[in-house]
Short mmCIF file of C-alpha atoms and ligand atoms in Angstrom, two decimals:
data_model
loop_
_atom_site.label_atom_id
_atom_site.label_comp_id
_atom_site.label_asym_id
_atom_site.label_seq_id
_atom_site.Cartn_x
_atom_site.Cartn_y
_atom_site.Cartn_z
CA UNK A 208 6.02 -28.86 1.34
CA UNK A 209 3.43 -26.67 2.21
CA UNK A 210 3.99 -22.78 1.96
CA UNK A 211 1.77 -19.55 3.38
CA UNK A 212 -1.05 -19.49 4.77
CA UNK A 213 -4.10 -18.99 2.12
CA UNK A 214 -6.69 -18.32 4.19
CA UNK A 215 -8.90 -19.57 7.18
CA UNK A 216 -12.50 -20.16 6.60
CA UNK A 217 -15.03 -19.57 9.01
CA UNK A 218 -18.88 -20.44 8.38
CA UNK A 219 -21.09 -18.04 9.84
CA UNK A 220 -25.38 -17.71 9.43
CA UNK A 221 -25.25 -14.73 8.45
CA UNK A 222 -22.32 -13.00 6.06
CA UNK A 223 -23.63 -9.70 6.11
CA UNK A 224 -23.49 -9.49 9.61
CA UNK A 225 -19.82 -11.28 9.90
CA UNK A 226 -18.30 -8.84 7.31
CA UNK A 227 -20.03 -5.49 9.39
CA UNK A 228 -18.50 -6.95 12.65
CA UNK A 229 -14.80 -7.39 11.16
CA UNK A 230 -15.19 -4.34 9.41
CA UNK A 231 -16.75 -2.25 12.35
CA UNK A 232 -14.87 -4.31 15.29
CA UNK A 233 -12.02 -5.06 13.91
CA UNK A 234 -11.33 -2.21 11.22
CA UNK A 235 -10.68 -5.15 8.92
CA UNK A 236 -11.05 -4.30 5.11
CA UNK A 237 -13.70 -6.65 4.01
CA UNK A 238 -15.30 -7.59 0.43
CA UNK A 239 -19.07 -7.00 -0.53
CA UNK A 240 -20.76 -10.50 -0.60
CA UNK A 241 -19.94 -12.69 -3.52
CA UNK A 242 -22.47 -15.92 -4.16
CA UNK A 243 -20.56 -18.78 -5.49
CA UNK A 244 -23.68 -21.18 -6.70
CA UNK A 245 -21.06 -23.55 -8.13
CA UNK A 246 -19.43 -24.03 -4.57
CA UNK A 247 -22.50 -23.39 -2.18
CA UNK A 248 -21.66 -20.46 -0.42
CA UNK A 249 -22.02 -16.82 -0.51
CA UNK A 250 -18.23 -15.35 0.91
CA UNK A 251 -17.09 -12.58 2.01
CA UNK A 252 -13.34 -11.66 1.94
CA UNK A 253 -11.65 -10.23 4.94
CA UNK A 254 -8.00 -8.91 3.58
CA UNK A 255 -5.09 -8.62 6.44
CA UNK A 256 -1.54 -8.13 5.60
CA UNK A 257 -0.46 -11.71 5.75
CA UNK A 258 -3.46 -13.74 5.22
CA UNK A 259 -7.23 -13.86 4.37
CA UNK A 260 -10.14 -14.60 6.67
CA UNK A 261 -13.20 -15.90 4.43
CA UNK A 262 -16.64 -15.80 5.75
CA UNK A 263 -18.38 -18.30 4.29
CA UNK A 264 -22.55 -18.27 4.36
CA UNK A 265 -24.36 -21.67 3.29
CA UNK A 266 -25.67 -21.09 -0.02
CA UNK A 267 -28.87 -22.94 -1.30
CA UNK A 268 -29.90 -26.63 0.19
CA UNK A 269 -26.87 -28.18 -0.88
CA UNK A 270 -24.18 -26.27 0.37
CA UNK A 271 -21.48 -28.12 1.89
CA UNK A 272 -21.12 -25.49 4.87
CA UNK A 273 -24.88 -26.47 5.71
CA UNK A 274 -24.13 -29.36 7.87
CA UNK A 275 -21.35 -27.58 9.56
CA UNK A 276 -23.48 -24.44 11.19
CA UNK A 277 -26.33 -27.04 12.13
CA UNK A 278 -23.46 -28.04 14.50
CA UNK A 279 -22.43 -24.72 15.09
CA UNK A 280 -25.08 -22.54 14.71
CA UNK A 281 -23.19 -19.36 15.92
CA UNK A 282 -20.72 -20.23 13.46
CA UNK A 283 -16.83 -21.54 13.86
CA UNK A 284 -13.57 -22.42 11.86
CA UNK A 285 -14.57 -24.15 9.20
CA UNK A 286 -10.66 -24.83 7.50
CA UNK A 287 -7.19 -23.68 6.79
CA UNK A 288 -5.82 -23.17 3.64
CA UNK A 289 -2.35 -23.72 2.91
CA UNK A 290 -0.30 -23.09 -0.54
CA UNK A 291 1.70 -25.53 -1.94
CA UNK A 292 3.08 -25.72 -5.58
CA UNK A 293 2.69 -28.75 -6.85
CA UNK A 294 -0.83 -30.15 -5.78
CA UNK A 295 -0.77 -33.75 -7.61
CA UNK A 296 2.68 -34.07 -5.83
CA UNK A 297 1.81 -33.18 -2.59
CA UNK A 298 -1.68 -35.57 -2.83
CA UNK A 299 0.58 -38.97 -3.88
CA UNK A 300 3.18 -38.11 -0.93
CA UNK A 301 0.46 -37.80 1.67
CA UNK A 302 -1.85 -40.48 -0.04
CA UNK A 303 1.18 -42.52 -0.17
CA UNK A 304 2.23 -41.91 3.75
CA UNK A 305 -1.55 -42.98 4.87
CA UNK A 306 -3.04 -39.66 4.74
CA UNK A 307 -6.98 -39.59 3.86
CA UNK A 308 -7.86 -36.96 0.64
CA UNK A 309 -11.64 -36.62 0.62
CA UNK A 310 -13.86 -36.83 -2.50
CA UNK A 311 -12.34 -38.97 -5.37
CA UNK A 312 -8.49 -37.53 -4.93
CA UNK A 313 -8.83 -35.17 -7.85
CA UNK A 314 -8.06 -31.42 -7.45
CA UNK A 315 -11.39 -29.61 -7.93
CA UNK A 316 -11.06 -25.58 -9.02
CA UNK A 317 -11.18 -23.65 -5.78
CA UNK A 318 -13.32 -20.06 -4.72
CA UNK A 319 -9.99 -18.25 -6.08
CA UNK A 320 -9.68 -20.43 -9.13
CA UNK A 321 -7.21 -22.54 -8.35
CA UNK A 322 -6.61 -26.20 -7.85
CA UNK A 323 -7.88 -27.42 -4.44
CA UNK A 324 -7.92 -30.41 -2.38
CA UNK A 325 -9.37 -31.34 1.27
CA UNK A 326 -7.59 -33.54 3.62
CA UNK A 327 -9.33 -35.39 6.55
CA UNK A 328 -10.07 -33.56 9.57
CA UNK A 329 -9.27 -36.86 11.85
CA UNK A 330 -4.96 -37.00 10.09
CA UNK A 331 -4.69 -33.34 10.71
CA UNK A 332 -5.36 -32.75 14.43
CA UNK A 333 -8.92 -32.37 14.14
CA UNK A 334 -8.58 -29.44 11.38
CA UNK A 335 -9.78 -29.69 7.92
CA UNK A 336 -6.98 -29.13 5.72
CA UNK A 337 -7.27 -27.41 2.16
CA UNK A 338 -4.75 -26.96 -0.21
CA UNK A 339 -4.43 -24.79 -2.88
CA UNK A 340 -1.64 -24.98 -6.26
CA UNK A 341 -0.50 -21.54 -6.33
CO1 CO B 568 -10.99 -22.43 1.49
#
């Protein structure tokens, strides 16, 4: 069902800083900034050959990243994306094998937009799970 790998998401305190480490450690090509008020977060994309790394900074009081660096205040892996391309489809076969969607079960449009949904952390080996209708 599922395809590639979208992207991971790591939440970090500060993006600025994240993006001149990948860049200047890693010689990754990274974005500029880009505040996304209607998701909470200020991200920066990190581009590799296969796959994107997205550095996510909490973005005003209700961000939904905020919670997560309180925990991890250095930062961490925040999700993995993974394509798949039929979203509804792949919701009622997991909803319908047990499987825990969060929020009300209805794709919401994604950072890249695109339909997205979230799948519980505790049916997915302690990962949050996002997928994206490509
Ligand atoms: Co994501």
């Amino acid at each position: 069902m599922i395809g590639r790998l979208n992207h991971v998401a790591i939440v970090v305190p500060d993006v600025k800083a994240a993006a001149k480490l990948y860049k200047g450690m890693l010689g990754a090509l990274v974005s500029e900034p880009v505040p996304l008020p209607a998701h909470g977060v200020t991200t920066v994309f990190v581009t590799l050959p296969n796959t994107k790394i997205e550095l996510l900074e909490p973005l005003g009081e209700k961000s939904p990243v905020r919670a997560f660096l309180e925990r991890n205040p250095a930062g961490g892996m925040h999700h993995l994306c993974y394509e798949v391309a039929d979203i509804l489809a792949a919701r009622d076969k997991l909803e319908g094998e047990g499987m825990r969607v969060l929020g009300d079960g209805e794709p919401a449009i994604g950072a890249h937009g695109k339909p997205v949904l979230f799948l519980h952390p505790k049916d997915f080996c302690g990962t949050l799970i996002e997928l994206e209708e490509v």
